XYZ file of C-alpha atoms in Angstrom:
410
model
C -22.837 8.026 24.875
C -19.833 5.019 23.576
C -20.999 5.426 19.763
C -21.547 9.358 20.071
C -17.757 8.802 21.559
C -16.031 6.580 18.892
C -17.884 8.592 16.129
C -16.588 12.131 17.599
C -13.024 10.416 17.695
C -12.907 9.346 14.237
C -14.003 12.793 13.060
C -11.090 14.010 15.170
C -8.605 11.881 13.504
C -9.836 12.595 9.977
C -9.809 16.501 10.430
C -6.705 16.280 12.084
C -5.088 14.576 9.933
C -6.347 15.954 6.549
C -5.593 19.753 8.086
C -1.578 18.410 8.078
C -1.327 17.006 11.649
C 0.785 13.886 11.780
C -1.123 11.045 11.795
C 0.208 9.150 14.603
C -0.836 12.453 16.706
C -3.987 12.763 14.915
C -4.793 9.201 16.554
C -3.421 9.169 19.731
C -5.222 12.502 19.857
C -8.339 10.721 19.182
C -7.987 7.855 21.443
C -7.740 10.158 24.200
C -10.840 11.572 22.802
C -12.684 8.423 23.123
C -11.467 7.319 26.121
C -13.387 10.197 27.689
C -16.150 10.305 26.059
C -17.294 6.378 25.989
C -17.168 6.842 29.916
C -15.247 3.208 30.110
C -13.468 4.177 33.266
C -10.070 5.154 33.996
C -9.071 0.943 34.740
C -10.957 0.074 31.206
C -9.254 2.716 29.332
C -5.933 1.717 31.236
C -6.033 -1.902 30.631
C -7.161 -1.314 26.958
C -3.691 1.243 26.394
C -1.839 -1.461 28.183
C -3.272 -4.336 26.237
C -3.267 -2.136 22.219
C 0.661 -1.181 22.850
C 1.850 -4.518 23.605
C -0.213 -7.183 21.954
C 2.074 -9.630 19.945
C -0.006 -8.630 16.736
C 1.133 -4.592 17.822
C 4.257 -5.709 17.740
C 4.900 -7.778 15.030
C 3.200 -5.288 12.751
C 5.224 -2.473 14.173
C 8.490 -4.553 13.500
C 7.563 -5.170 10.316
C 6.329 -1.912 9.066
C 9.895 -0.682 10.436
C 11.822 -3.233 8.786
C 9.969 -2.515 5.162
C 10.688 0.863 5.302
C 14.173 0.561 6.245
C 14.237 -2.024 3.344
C 13.235 0.831 0.779
C 15.875 2.902 2.037
C 18.515 0.273 1.748
C 18.263 -0.939 -1.396
C 18.311 2.969 -3.199
C 21.098 3.171 -1.450
C 23.004 -0.334 -1.975
C 22.593 0.125 -5.473
C 20.041 -2.535 -5.962
C 17.097 -0.439 -7.485
C 18.961 1.034 -9.937
C 20.471 -2.722 -11.063
C 16.824 -3.570 -11.458
C 15.340 -0.886 -13.309
C 18.667 -1.082 -15.582
C 18.426 -4.757 -16.029
C 14.440 -4.288 -16.757
C 15.154 -1.865 -19.357
C 18.142 -3.912 -21.208
C 15.907 -6.968 -20.939
C 12.504 -5.286 -22.079
C 13.192 -2.891 -25.091
C 9.769 -2.061 -26.095
C 8.409 1.594 -24.491
C 4.809 0.353 -23.770
C 5.783 -2.877 -21.989
C 8.552 -0.496 -19.953
C 6.000 2.013 -19.236
C 4.238 -0.725 -17.365
C 6.423 -2.322 -16.076
C 9.161 0.783 -14.209
C 6.457 2.403 -12.524
C 5.370 -0.849 -10.594
C 8.794 -1.949 -9.944
C 9.220 1.081 -8.370
C 6.362 1.017 -6.416
C 7.385 -2.231 -4.914
C 9.988 -1.116 -3.355
C 7.886 2.076 -2.126
C 10.224 4.683 -1.891
C 9.292 7.201 -1.026
C 8.864 10.039 -4.084
C 8.917 7.030 -6.048
C 5.979 7.998 -8.183
C 9.135 11.055 -9.445
C 11.772 8.787 -10.176
C 9.553 6.651 -12.260
C 8.311 10.070 -14.126
C 11.317 10.708 -16.570
C 11.090 7.542 -17.991
C 7.542 7.009 -18.930
C 7.774 10.740 -20.093
C 10.629 9.308 -22.331
C 8.842 6.198 -23.519
C 5.778 8.681 -23.784
C 7.463 10.422 -26.102
C 7.750 7.166 -28.548
C 4.240 6.675 -27.779
C 3.108 9.932 -28.968
C 1.267 9.870 -25.280
C 0.107 13.838 -24.165
C 1.496 14.822 -20.513
C -1.861 14.146 -19.129
C -1.673 10.244 -20.167
C 1.644 10.221 -19.325
C 0.851 11.248 -15.616
C -1.923 8.305 -15.074
C 0.523 5.912 -16.797
C 3.214 6.372 -14.321
C 0.229 6.745 -11.296
C -2.319 3.706 -12.336
C 0.912 1.706 -12.938
C 3.014 2.087 -9.966
C -0.200 1.311 -7.428
C -2.076 -1.653 -9.619
C 0.486 -4.024 -8.816
C -0.171 -3.150 -4.294
C -3.585 -5.313 -4.378
C -1.755 -7.979 -4.811
C 1.401 -7.579 -3.483
C 2.029 -9.629 -0.317
C 4.318 -6.930 0.657
C 1.928 -3.815 0.500
C 1.431 -2.001 4.258
C -2.612 -1.810 3.768
C -2.578 -5.461 3.153
C -0.347 -6.253 5.839
C -2.746 -4.450 8.183
C -5.927 -6.239 6.574
C -4.553 -9.303 6.892
C -3.484 -8.961 10.017
C -6.982 -7.351 11.860
C -9.251 -9.668 9.606
C -7.274 -12.917 10.898
C -7.039 -14.007 7.065
C -4.307 -15.039 5.057
C -2.430 -12.357 3.044
C -3.069 -15.242 -0.152
C -6.926 -15.546 0.191
C -7.142 -11.371 -0.542
C -4.543 -11.912 -3.519
C -6.678 -14.646 -5.214
C -9.732 -12.051 -4.642
C -8.388 -9.619 -6.227
C -5.856 -11.103 -9.423
C -9.100 -11.590 -11.576
C -10.070 -7.857 -10.900
C -6.540 -6.578 -11.167
C -5.743 -8.202 -14.366
C -8.860 -6.911 -15.991
C -8.198 -3.266 -14.881
C -4.345 -3.714 -16.655
C -5.994 -4.398 -19.489
C -8.409 -1.840 -19.669
C -5.686 0.710 -18.698
C -3.603 -0.776 -21.544
C -6.367 -0.224 -24.031
C -7.393 2.672 -22.879
C -4.100 4.654 -22.145
C -1.769 3.183 -24.763
C -3.957 3.731 -27.705
C -1.013 4.434 -30.676
C 0.933 2.090 -32.162
C 4.785 2.364 -31.582
C 8.080 0.632 -32.487
C 10.742 -1.022 -30.228
C 12.497 0.884 -28.180
C 16.322 0.892 -29.460
C 17.600 -2.292 -30.581
C 16.744 -5.914 -29.373
C 19.223 -7.272 -27.032
C 21.657 -9.802 -28.070
C 20.772 -13.392 -27.134
C 23.703 -13.614 -24.747
C 23.256 -10.290 -22.890
C 19.691 -11.745 -22.171
C 21.520 -14.303 -18.740
C 23.280 -11.657 -17.653
C 20.762 -9.142 -17.683
C 18.603 -11.331 -16.040
C 20.969 -12.369 -13.407
C 21.463 -8.851 -12.952
C 17.467 -8.382 -12.694
C 17.355 -10.953 -9.799
C 20.272 -9.956 -7.685
C 18.910 -6.703 -7.652
C 15.537 -8.451 -6.712
C 17.413 -10.312 -4.303
C 16.101 -9.331 -1.039
C 12.638 -9.228 -1.919
C 12.249 -12.662 -3.322
C 13.929 -14.188 0.053
C 10.747 -12.217 1.735
C 8.254 -13.642 -0.599
C 10.172 -17.080 -0.544
C 10.204 -17.455 3.062
C 6.621 -16.377 3.226
C 4.749 -17.610 0.911
C 6.763 -21.090 1.150
C 8.237 -21.513 4.472
C 5.396 -19.925 6.178
C 7.935 -17.771 7.836
C 5.943 -14.923 10.685
C 6.253 -11.927 7.820
C 8.178 -9.733 10.835
C 11.342 -12.190 10.749
C 11.058 -12.420 7.082
C 11.337 -8.847 6.562
C 14.493 -8.939 8.954
C 15.826 -11.913 6.673
C 15.506 -9.825 3.394
C 16.433 -6.197 5.385
C 19.472 -7.674 6.476
C 20.378 -9.453 3.033
C 20.427 -5.834 1.607
C 22.468 -4.386 4.298
C 25.431 -6.797 3.397
C 24.376 -6.568 -0.587
C 27.246 -4.172 -2.699
C 29.657 -3.277 0.070
C 31.705 -1.960 -2.632
C 35.621 -2.168 -1.413
C 35.287 -1.622 2.728
C 35.474 -4.551 4.376
C 31.871 -6.148 5.255
C 31.658 -5.885 8.577
C 32.413 -2.060 8.663
C 30.016 -1.304 5.813
C 27.665 -3.212 7.773
C 28.079 -1.119 10.731
C 27.844 2.113 8.604
C 24.324 0.904 7.098
C 23.341 -0.573 10.613
C 23.450 2.688 12.104
C 22.238 4.787 8.920
C 19.166 2.367 8.797
C 18.414 3.247 13.005
C 18.968 7.003 12.346
C 18.057 7.586 8.722
C 16.220 4.541 7.002
C 14.031 3.959 9.226
C 10.672 5.707 8.448
C 9.508 6.449 12.284
C 6.209 8.596 11.337
C 4.937 5.763 9.876
C 6.205 3.217 12.243
C 4.182 5.388 15.542
C 1.074 5.354 13.020
C 0.537 1.809 13.018
C 1.358 1.694 16.806
C -0.992 4.296 17.801
C -3.461 3.107 15.107
C -3.556 -0.319 16.935
C -3.822 1.386 20.398
C -7.002 2.905 18.455
C -8.543 -0.013 18.006
C -8.087 -1.391 21.354
C -9.713 1.050 22.927
C -12.540 1.252 20.045
C -13.295 -2.529 20.618
C -12.827 -2.621 24.760
C -15.397 0.078 24.600
C -17.572 -2.484 22.858
C -19.098 -0.027 20.430
C -18.099 -2.302 17.329
C -21.453 -4.612 18.044
C -23.332 -1.539 18.991
C -22.607 0.010 15.493
C -22.799 -3.072 13.366
C -26.246 -3.630 14.860
C -27.214 0.248 14.035
C -26.008 -0.111 10.413
C -27.563 -3.839 9.708
C -30.903 -1.768 10.261
C -30.445 1.082 8.030
C -30.705 -1.887 5.632
C -27.820 -1.045 3.340
C -25.923 -3.128 1.118
C -22.851 -4.631 2.258
C -20.985 -4.210 -0.786
C -22.199 -0.280 -0.881
C -21.089 0.532 2.580
C -17.480 -0.939 2.178
C -17.078 0.931 -1.196
C -18.566 3.913 -0.210
C -16.913 4.444 3.639
C -13.395 2.979 2.379
C -12.802 4.986 -0.400
C -14.730 8.299 1.583
C -12.268 7.618 4.362
C -8.927 7.066 2.080
C -9.820 10.206 0.052
C -10.353 12.570 3.109
C -7.390 11.479 5.042
C -5.085 10.465 1.830
C -3.203 7.705 3.840
C -4.466 3.947 3.191
C -3.137 2.579 5.543
C -5.034 4.984 8.548
C -8.243 4.294 6.455
C -7.829 0.507 6.783
C -6.407 0.509 10.693
C -9.839 2.378 10.891
C -12.140 0.806 8.959
C -11.243 -3.279 9.305
C -12.275 -3.540 13.093
C -15.994 -2.437 12.062
C -16.339 -4.058 8.834
C -15.434 -7.011 10.916
C -18.538 -7.870 12.685
C -20.756 -7.057 9.586
C -18.978 -9.436 7.248
C -19.989 -13.339 7.322
C -16.881 -15.332 7.607
C -17.663 -17.383 4.765
C -16.791 -14.515 2.350
C -14.419 -12.564 4.687
C -11.849 -12.772 1.537
C -13.856 -11.223 -0.849
C -15.229 -8.287 1.485
C -11.651 -7.635 2.593
C -10.140 -7.915 -1.042
C -12.761 -5.355 -1.838
C -12.485 -3.118 1.170
C -8.507 -2.798 -0.106
C -9.662 -1.589 -3.408
C -11.993 0.675 -1.999
C -9.701 2.228 0.169
C -6.980 2.198 -2.332
C -9.123 3.557 -5.166
C -10.382 7.024 -2.541
C -6.675 7.221 -1.517
C -5.155 7.157 -5.572
C -7.395 10.099 -6.741
C -7.075 12.024 -3.168
C -5.953 15.550 -3.719
C -3.411 14.989 -0.421
C -2.302 11.855 -2.189
C 1.774 13.029 -2.784
C 2.268 10.214 -5.375
C -0.188 12.250 -7.037
C 1.028 15.844 -6.577
C 4.454 14.732 -7.662
C 3.492 13.413 -10.386
C 1.630 16.291 -11.720
C 3.649 18.858 -10.739
C 6.458 16.868 -12.996
C 4.212 16.779 -16.092
C 2.376 19.938 -15.251
C -0.985 19.167 -16.081
C -3.906 19.664 -13.763
C -5.380 17.652 -10.661
C -8.873 17.076 -12.756
C -7.115 16.266 -16.106
C -5.000 13.437 -14.851
C -7.932 11.937 -12.487
C -9.812 11.701 -15.391
C -7.821 9.699 -17.493
C -7.404 7.040 -14.074
C -10.604 7.003 -13.998
C -11.383 4.081 -16.580
C -9.246 1.496 -15.401
C -9.715 2.106 -11.580
C -13.919 2.215 -12.353
C -13.448 -1.260 -14.125
C -10.801 -2.742 -11.100
C -13.969 -1.692 -8.666
C -16.635 -3.102 -11.242
C -15.046 -6.111 -11.332
C -14.447 -7.034 -7.971
C -17.653 -6.377 -6.874
C -19.576 -8.371 -9.850
C -17.171 -11.095 -8.810
C -18.126 -10.723 -5.225
C -22.067 -10.641 -6.199
C -20.982 -14.259 -8.154
C -19.913 -15.266 -4.956
C -22.478 -14.295 -2.717
C -24.729 -16.436 -5.157
């Protein structure tokens, strides 16, 4: 009965989310359905709820996601994002390089609607490159997301790392070569025509100034990366430090204290994405109830009995869940607890890397993916044309990751 309850709960979450119900509400309703159908008992269910809501991992994840969502808005409002883009354009006067770097840079900041922000820049460079609208749309989407597989601040990377008790660097290590291979394939496939330099090269004496501007604009993220990767500071504390730096920067003519007070108010009232924060909270609640039901071990045994190769299972379920949900974070949180008992501990990192890739690929081509919808609208191209252009580099990424995993397992 517990397996049936989990299946119904999963189906309910996916159905409700795909119909436009807020993800946090879908997860909350799914948790209630699971509690009713799993025959856990009131006491066990209440214990799982308390554990899920107040577990230190839950608190840290919720704090980290809230802070990162606020950081994205703060960097846009304080001018750091504009400074980074402007300095990068001056440093790299090449249309092909800019078409790759600008979407990736804006993607790192994770600004909502960022695909539309980079689209005009890709379009401008696309005229120099003589690329059609569908190719420009594919360039914008592929390079906006390609860095997520090796980016330690990516929300699904953070979530999988915590749920699987695996360092982010372990996932990044196994995603590095497939990502570089996909970048090469995307470059060869999407940039087929030669191009001349985008304007005159910058004078040598200006390179240092533009480089310093870029570092200043990027300083909040650099601080987070340094604190996490070099000093091994807990991620939520590093995110708080990076956010504080962003709030203090570029106060203009205002006194720093007054500017900070105004920005803190906007952070709490506007900049933090509370829907995303609630989604993480109720995702961890759902996970706790699933684990308390004892169904993960049962389901793992059932799947093993069907003799389906684990890489195929990960690819199919990962891509399918994120494609239907149109949300990589939800797919990561739902699937990680189920695959954890199936994955050999010695091969946890390469399997986690493959799971992240499968989830992201299903999400990237989902009709519910906001970046895809906005980009298609901007370039006035149909869904199928853009997905066909994206397919070659994305399949190259998946193939490289799968081959790498097979070599590890040999």
